[in-house]
PDB file of C-alpha atoms in Angstrom:
ATOM      1  CA  MET B 940    -111.390  24.537 -45.742  1.00  0.00           C
ATOM      2  CA  GLN B 941    -108.748  22.101 -44.530  1.00  0.00           C
ATOM      3  CA  ALA B 942    -106.272  23.497 -47.052  1.00  0.00           C
ATOM      4  CA  LEU B 943    -106.871  26.993 -45.643  1.00  0.00           C
ATOM      5  CA  VAL B 944    -106.465  25.744 -42.070  1.00  0.00           C
ATOM      6  CA  ASN B 945    -103.180  24.061 -43.000  1.00  0.00           C
ATOM      7  CA  THR B 946    -101.910  27.268 -44.594  1.00  0.00           C
ATOM      8  CA  LEU B 947    -102.912  29.369 -41.599  1.00  0.00           C
ATOM      9  CA  GLU B 948    -101.282  26.971 -39.137  1.00  0.00           C
ATOM     10  CA  ASN B 949     -98.111  26.951 -41.243  1.00  0.00           C
ATOM     11  CA  CYS B 950     -98.152  30.756 -41.024  1.00  0.00           C
ATOM     12  CA  GLY B 951     -98.122  30.500 -37.217  1.00  0.00           C
ATOM     13  CA  TYR B 952    -101.766  31.036 -36.279  1.00  0.00           C
ATOM     14  CA  GLU B 953    -103.697  28.935 -33.798  1.00  0.00           C
ATOM     15  CA  VAL B 954    -106.771  27.999 -35.842  1.00  0.00           C
ATOM     16  CA  HIS B 955    -110.181  26.723 -34.785  1.00  0.00           C
ATOM     17  CA  CYS B 956    -113.154  26.052 -37.072  1.00  0.00           C
ATOM     18  CA  VAL B 957    -116.742  26.220 -35.834  1.00  0.00           C
ATOM     19  CA  SER B 958    -120.105  25.927 -37.537  1.00  0.00           C
ATOM     20  CA  ASN B 959    -122.007  28.864 -36.084  1.00  0.00           C
ATOM     21  CA  LYS B 960    -122.142  31.856 -33.740  1.00  0.00           C
ATOM     22  CA  SER B 961    -123.091  29.740 -30.735  1.00  0.00           C
ATOM     23  CA  GLU B 962    -120.061  27.476 -31.139  1.00  0.00           C
ATOM     24  CA  ALA B 963    -117.845  30.521 -31.695  1.00  0.00           C
ATOM     25  CA  PHE B 964    -119.096  32.046 -28.453  1.00  0.00           C
ATOM     26  CA  GLU B 965    -118.554  28.899 -26.389  1.00  0.00           C
ATOM     27  CA  LEU B 966    -115.052  28.411 -27.780  1.00  0.00           C
ATOM     28  CA  SER B 967    -114.127  32.074 -27.311  1.00  0.00           C
ATOM     29  CA  LYS B 968    -114.995  31.926 -23.617  1.00  0.00           C
ATOM     30  CA  THR B 969    -112.341  29.249 -23.062  1.00  0.00           C
ATOM     31  CA  PHE B 970    -109.602  31.764 -23.880  1.00  0.00           C
ATOM     32  CA  ILE B 971    -110.793  34.298 -21.280  1.00  0.00           C
ATOM     33  CA  LYS B 972    -109.380  33.299 -17.891  1.00  0.00           C
ATOM     34  CA  SER B 973    -110.018  34.756 -14.451  1.00  0.00           C
ATOM     35  CA  GLY B 974    -107.646  37.619 -13.630  1.00  0.00           C
ATOM     36  CA  MET B 975    -106.829  38.456 -17.240  1.00  0.00           C
ATOM     37  CA  SER B 976    -106.653  41.937 -18.661  1.00  0.00           C
ATOM     38  CA  VAL B 977    -108.690  42.084 -21.874  1.00  0.00           C
ATOM     39  CA  GLY B 978    -108.459  44.653 -24.652  1.00  0.00           C
ATOM     40  CA  LEU B 979    -111.082  45.340 -27.292  1.00  0.00           C
ATOM     41  CA  GLY B 980    -110.883  46.246 -30.955  1.00  0.00           C
ATOM     42  CA  GLY B 981    -113.896  47.529 -32.816  1.00  0.00           C
ATOM     43  CA  SER B 982    -115.809  44.489 -34.075  1.00  0.00           C
ATOM     44  CA  VAL B 983    -119.413  43.854 -35.028  1.00  0.00           C
ATOM     45  CA  SER B 984    -118.573  40.122 -35.184  1.00  0.00           C
ATOM     46  CA  VAL B 985    -117.566  40.019 -31.501  1.00  0.00           C
ATOM     47  CA  GLY B 986    -120.918  41.556 -30.610  1.00  0.00           C
ATOM     48  CA  GLN B 987    -122.880  39.256 -32.908  1.00  0.00           C
ATOM     49  CA  ILE B 988    -121.618  36.068 -31.268  1.00  0.00           C
ATOM     50  CA  GLY B 989    -122.442  37.421 -27.792  1.00  0.00           C
ATOM     51  CA  LEU B 990    -118.845  37.750 -26.651  1.00  0.00           C
ATOM     52  CA  LEU B 991    -118.898  41.509 -26.030  1.00  0.00           C
ATOM     53  CA  ASP B 992    -121.830  41.254 -23.597  1.00  0.00           C
ATOM     54  CA  TYR B 993    -120.132  38.313 -21.906  1.00  0.00           C
ATOM     55  CA  LEU B 994    -116.917  40.292 -21.391  1.00  0.00           C
ATOM     56  CA  VAL B 995    -118.745  43.370 -20.108  1.00  0.00           C
ATOM     57  CA  ASN B 996    -120.528  41.261 -17.497  1.00  0.00           C
ATOM     58  CA  LYS B 997    -117.566  39.072 -16.494  1.00  0.00           C
ATOM     59  CA  LYS B 998    -116.475  40.464 -13.138  1.00  0.00           C
ATOM     60  CA  ASP B 999    -113.245  38.499 -12.664  1.00  0.00           C
ATOM     61  CA  ILE B1000    -111.352  40.125 -15.561  1.00  0.00           C
ATOM     62  CA  LYS B1001    -109.985  43.622 -16.171  1.00  0.00           C
ATOM     63  CA  LEU B1002    -111.796  44.710 -19.335  1.00  0.00           C
ATOM     64  CA  GLN B1003    -110.427  47.793 -21.078  1.00  0.00           C
ATOM     65  CA  ASN B1004    -113.831  48.786 -22.407  1.00  0.00           C
ATOM     66  CA  GLN B1005    -113.537  52.007 -24.390  1.00  0.00           C
ATOM     67  CA  TYR B1006    -117.210  51.661 -25.378  1.00  0.00           C
ATOM     68  CA  GLU B1007    -118.576  52.099 -21.855  1.00  0.00           C
ATOM     69  CA  THR B1008    -121.272  54.751 -21.760  1.00  0.00           C
ATOM     70  CA  GLY B1009    -120.428  57.935 -19.895  1.00  0.00           C
ATOM     71  CA  ILE B1010    -116.636  57.790 -19.875  1.00  0.00           C
ATOM     72  CA  THR B1011    -114.598  60.802 -20.989  1.00  0.00           C
ATOM     73  CA  MET B1012    -112.570  60.892 -24.203  1.00  0.00           C
ATOM     74  CA  GLU B1013    -109.436  60.851 -22.033  1.00  0.00           C
ATOM     75  CA  GLU B1014    -110.577  57.630 -20.356  1.00  0.00           C
ATOM     76  CA  ASN B1015    -111.564  56.201 -23.743  1.00  0.00           C
ATOM     77  CA  SER B1016    -108.045  56.838 -25.076  1.00  0.00           C
ATOM     78  CA  GLU B1017    -106.406  55.435 -21.957  1.00  0.00           C
ATOM     79  CA  ARG B1018    -108.422  52.222 -22.169  1.00  0.00           C
ATOM     80  CA  ARG B1019    -107.399  51.802 -25.808  1.00  0.00           C
ATOM     81  CA  ARG B1020    -103.753  52.221 -24.754  1.00  0.00           C
ATOM     82  CA  GLN B1021    -104.091  49.731 -21.898  1.00  0.00           C
ATOM     83  CA  GLY B1022    -105.718  47.272 -24.276  1.00  0.00           C
ATOM     84  CA  LEU B1023    -102.465  47.193 -26.220  1.00  0.00           C
ATOM     85  CA  VAL B1024    -100.627  45.692 -23.240  1.00  0.00           C
ATOM     86  CA  SER B1025    -103.412  43.290 -22.261  1.00  0.00           C
ATOM     87  CA  ASP B1026    -103.195  39.545 -21.777  1.00  0.00           C
ATOM     88  CA  ILE B1027    -105.611  39.062 -24.658  1.00  0.00           C
ATOM     89  CA  PHE B1028    -107.052  41.433 -27.241  1.00  0.00           C
ATOM     90  CA  VAL B1029    -110.450  40.487 -28.667  1.00  0.00           C
ATOM     91  CA  THR B1030    -111.470  41.665 -32.122  1.00  0.00           C
ATOM     92  CA  GLY B1031    -112.586  40.802 -35.640  1.00  0.00           C
ATOM     93  CA  THR B1032    -110.894  41.441 -38.959  1.00  0.00           C
ATOM     94  CA  ASN B1033    -111.878  43.153 -42.190  1.00  0.00           C
ATOM     95  CA  ALA B1034    -110.392  40.374 -44.320  1.00  0.00           C
ATOM     96  CA  LEU B1035    -108.339  37.188 -44.153  1.00  0.00           C
ATOM     97  CA  THR B1036    -106.456  36.131 -47.278  1.00  0.00           C
ATOM     98  CA  LEU B1037    -106.029  32.582 -48.502  1.00  0.00           C
ATOM     99  CA  ASP B1038    -102.277  32.859 -47.885  1.00  0.00           C
ATOM    100  CA  GLY B1039    -102.732  33.952 -44.273  1.00  0.00           C
ATOM    101  CA  LYS B1040    -102.706  37.746 -44.114  1.00  0.00           C
ATOM    102  CA  LEU B1041    -105.058  39.750 -41.915  1.00  0.00           C
ATOM    103  CA  VAL B1042    -106.093  42.948 -43.696  1.00  0.00           C
ATOM    104  CA  ASN B1043    -107.570  45.820 -41.684  1.00  0.00           C
ATOM    105  CA  ALA B1044    -108.366  49.511 -41.595  1.00  0.00           C
ATOM    106  CA  ASP B1045    -108.906  51.485 -38.433  1.00  0.00           C
ATOM    107  CA  GLY B1046    -109.846  54.932 -37.223  1.00  0.00           C
ATOM    108  CA  SER B1047    -107.980  55.275 -33.920  1.00  0.00           C
ATOM    109  CA  GLY B1048    -105.332  52.670 -34.751  1.00  0.00           C
ATOM    110  CA  ASN B1049    -105.554  50.464 -31.661  1.00  0.00           C
ATOM    111  CA  ARG B1050    -106.860  47.450 -33.563  1.00  0.00           C
ATOM    112  CA  VAL B1051    -104.269  47.506 -36.341  1.00  0.00           C
ATOM    113  CA  ALA B1052    -101.576  48.111 -33.707  1.00  0.00           C
ATOM    114  CA  ALA B1053    -102.669  45.081 -31.662  1.00  0.00           C
ATOM    115  CA  PHE B1054    -102.303  42.772 -34.633  1.00  0.00           C
ATOM    116  CA  CYS B1055     -98.723  43.936 -35.077  1.00  0.00           C
ATOM    117  CA  TYR B1056     -97.430  43.977 -31.493  1.00  0.00           C
ATOM    118  CA  GLY B1057     -98.435  44.452 -27.876  1.00  0.00           C
ATOM    119  CA  PRO B1058    -101.067  42.126 -26.399  1.00  0.00           C
ATOM    120  CA  ARG B1059     -99.790  38.720 -25.349  1.00  0.00           C
ATOM    121  CA  ARG B1060    -102.494  37.093 -27.468  1.00  0.00           C
ATOM    122  CA  VAL B1061    -105.049  38.279 -30.013  1.00  0.00           C
ATOM    123  CA  LEU B1062    -108.375  36.465 -30.430  1.00  0.00           C
ATOM    124  CA  VAL B1063    -109.943  37.084 -33.844  1.00  0.00           C
ATOM    125  CA  ILE B1064    -113.501  36.145 -34.813  1.00  0.00           C
ATOM    126  CA  VAL B1065    -113.658  35.541 -38.594  1.00  0.00           C
ATOM    127  CA  GLY B1066    -116.924  35.011 -40.455  1.00  0.00           C
ATOM    128  CA  LYS B1067    -116.734  33.186 -43.789  1.00  0.00           C
ATOM    129  CA  ASN B1068    -117.578  36.413 -45.616  1.00  0.00           C
ATOM    130  CA  LYS B1069    -114.183  37.836 -44.588  1.00  0.00           C
ATOM    131  CA  ILE B1070    -112.121  35.264 -46.495  1.00  0.00           C
ATOM    132  CA  VAL B1071    -110.647  36.721 -49.700  1.00  0.00           C
ATOM    133  CA  LYS B1072    -108.120  35.687 -52.316  1.00  0.00           C
ATOM    134  CA  ASP B1073    -105.236  38.082 -51.608  1.00  0.00           C
ATOM    135  CA  VAL B1074    -104.174  41.404 -50.080  1.00  0.00           C
ATOM    136  CA  GLU B1075    -105.507  43.385 -53.034  1.00  0.00           C
ATOM    137  CA  ALA B1076    -108.924  41.776 -52.610  1.00  0.00           C
ATOM    138  CA  GLY B1077    -108.643  42.400 -48.873  1.00  0.00           C
ATOM    139  CA  PHE B1078    -108.127  46.129 -49.247  1.00  0.00           C
ATOM    140  CA  LYS B1079    -110.877  46.260 -51.860  1.00  0.00           C
ATOM    141  CA  ARG B1080    -113.190  44.625 -49.343  1.00  0.00           C
ATOM    142  CA  VAL B1081    -112.085  47.092 -46.656  1.00  0.00           C
ATOM    143  CA  MET B1082    -112.916  50.142 -48.753  1.00  0.00           C
ATOM    144  CA  GLU B1083    -116.000  48.912 -50.622  1.00  0.00           C
ATOM    145  CA  VAL B1084    -117.713  46.821 -47.951  1.00  0.00           C
ATOM    146  CA  ALA B1085    -116.432  47.141 -44.376  1.00  0.00           C
ATOM    147  CA  ALA B1086    -115.738  50.880 -44.274  1.00  0.00           C
ATOM    148  CA  VAL B1087    -118.969  51.806 -46.064  1.00  0.00           C
ATOM    149  CA  LYS B1088    -121.126  49.697 -43.747  1.00  0.00           C
ATOM    150  CA  ASN B1089    -119.322  50.952 -40.646  1.00  0.00           C
ATOM    151  CA  ILE B1090    -119.769  54.571 -41.707  1.00  0.00           C
ATOM    152  CA  ASP B1091    -123.492  53.981 -42.222  1.00  0.00           C
ATOM    153  CA  ARG B1092    -123.788  52.181 -38.866  1.00  0.00           C
ATOM    154  CA  MET B1093    -121.942  54.839 -36.893  1.00  0.00           C
ATOM    155  CA  ASN B1094    -123.709  57.772 -38.557  1.00  0.00           C
ATOM    156  CA  SER B1095    -127.103  56.140 -37.977  1.00  0.00           C
ATOM    157  CA  LYS B1096    -126.206  55.669 -34.317  1.00  0.00           C
ATOM    158  CA  ALA B1097    -125.166  59.329 -34.038  1.00  0.00           C
ATOM    159  CA  ILE B1098    -128.478  60.470 -35.543  1.00  0.00           C
ATOM    160  CA  GLU B1099    -130.416  58.246 -33.113  1.00  0.00           C
ATOM    161  CA  MET B1100    -128.562  59.953 -30.253  1.00  0.00           C
ATOM    162  CA  GLY B1101    -129.371  63.394 -31.643  1.00  0.00           C
ATOM    163  CA  LYS B1102    -125.801  64.074 -32.711  1.00  0.00           C
ATOM    164  CA  GLU B1103    -124.377  65.296 -35.979  1.00  0.00           C
ATOM    165  CA  PRO B1104    -123.235  62.402 -38.225  1.00  0.00           C
ATOM    166  CA  ARG B1105    -119.510  62.964 -38.781  1.00  0.00           C
ATOM    167  CA  HIS B1106    -118.093  59.613 -39.838  1.00  0.00           C
ATOM    168  CA  ASN B1107    -116.411  59.232 -43.221  1.00  0.00           C
ATOM    169  CA  LEU B1108    -113.461  57.449 -44.811  1.00  0.00           C
ATOM    170  CA  ASP B1109    -111.051  60.030 -43.418  1.00  0.00           C
ATOM    171  CA  ASN B1110    -111.839  59.158 -39.809  1.00  0.00           C
ATOM    172  CA  ILE B1111    -113.022  55.536 -40.097  1.00  0.00           C
ATOM    173  CA  ALA B1112    -110.411  54.078 -42.446  1.00  0.00           C
ATOM    174  CA  ASN B1113    -107.232  56.108 -42.186  1.00  0.00           C
ATOM    175  CA  LYS B1114    -104.826  53.560 -40.711  1.00  0.00           C
ATOM    176  CA  PHE B1115    -104.181  50.337 -42.594  1.00  0.00           C
ATOM    177  CA  SER B1116    -102.294  47.103 -42.025  1.00  0.00           C
ATOM    178  CA  TRP B1117    -101.822  43.639 -43.348  1.00  0.00           C
ATOM    179  CA  VAL B1118    -100.029  41.221 -41.085  1.00  0.00           C
ATOM    180  CA  LYS B1119     -99.123  37.576 -40.867  1.00  0.00           C
ATOM    181  CA  ALA B1120     -98.741  35.780 -37.577  1.00  0.00           C
ATOM    182  CA  ASP B1121     -95.458  36.612 -35.864  1.00  0.00           C
ATOM    183  CA  GLU B1122     -94.892  34.680 -32.650  1.00  0.00           C
ATOM    184  CA  LYS B1123     -96.332  31.180 -33.090  1.00  0.00           C
ATOM    185  CA  ASN B1124     -99.924  30.874 -31.825  1.00  0.00           C
ATOM    186  CA  ARG B1125     -99.997  34.468 -30.544  1.00  0.00           C
ATOM    187  CA  ILE B1126    -102.914  35.168 -32.897  1.00  0.00           C
ATOM    188  CA  ILE B1127    -105.895  32.854 -32.474  1.00  0.00           C
ATOM    189  CA  LEU B1128    -108.331  32.612 -35.369  1.00  0.00           C
ATOM    190  CA  ILE B1129    -111.845  31.291 -34.869  1.00  0.00           C
ATOM    191  CA  LEU B1130    -113.211  30.635 -38.348  1.00  0.00           C
ATOM    192  CA  VAL B1131    -117.008  30.645 -38.320  1.00  0.00           C
ATOM    193  CA  ASP B1132    -119.021  29.013 -41.106  1.00  0.00           C
ATOM    194  CA  GLU B1133    -121.497  31.880 -41.082  1.00  0.00           C
ATOM    195  CA  GLU B1134    -121.377  35.448 -42.318  1.00  0.00           C
ATOM    196  CA  LEU B1135    -120.471  37.828 -39.498  1.00  0.00           C
ATOM    197  CA  GLY B1136    -119.844  41.541 -39.284  1.00  0.00           C
ATOM    198  CA  TYR B1137    -118.771  43.758 -42.133  1.00  0.00           C
TER     199      TYR B1137
END
């Protein structure tokens, strides 16, 4: 693990290693300061550590929460846009390669865009199951693991709500990126020694 941390730091990431979800949650909170604007990328990992609920209930920040129940599609899109100029963007990743590349697919594109440019900082929660050898393995993981599980999750949720399931690879995984850190320490990685997300 130390070799990976050294590589990631040499790539320009700010890297933190924690043992479990609870430690990841406590550390994540230290990056969220009063008065900040906070953007969100789709992430099961962020929810699993408790950070999404924390952000939703934190009253002294401006959360661009596109997942809020009852908002219009226009408001949803505007919150995604505003998240791209936030002080910090909170998300997970589909894969992290041993040489320091973040590999992701997206439906709307706001998450892959945030990795590339926009938010002042990006906080990424990375379970140990996301670490892969290289970009090829990363995209393989995207298509064979992350996308499939997300499609199942979102279609199941639609059925529960009495809606027609409409999610597939064409609208869940149609925008792709792999990025390395650009500006030093702009992207913060919290590596969690547990499996998280898809």
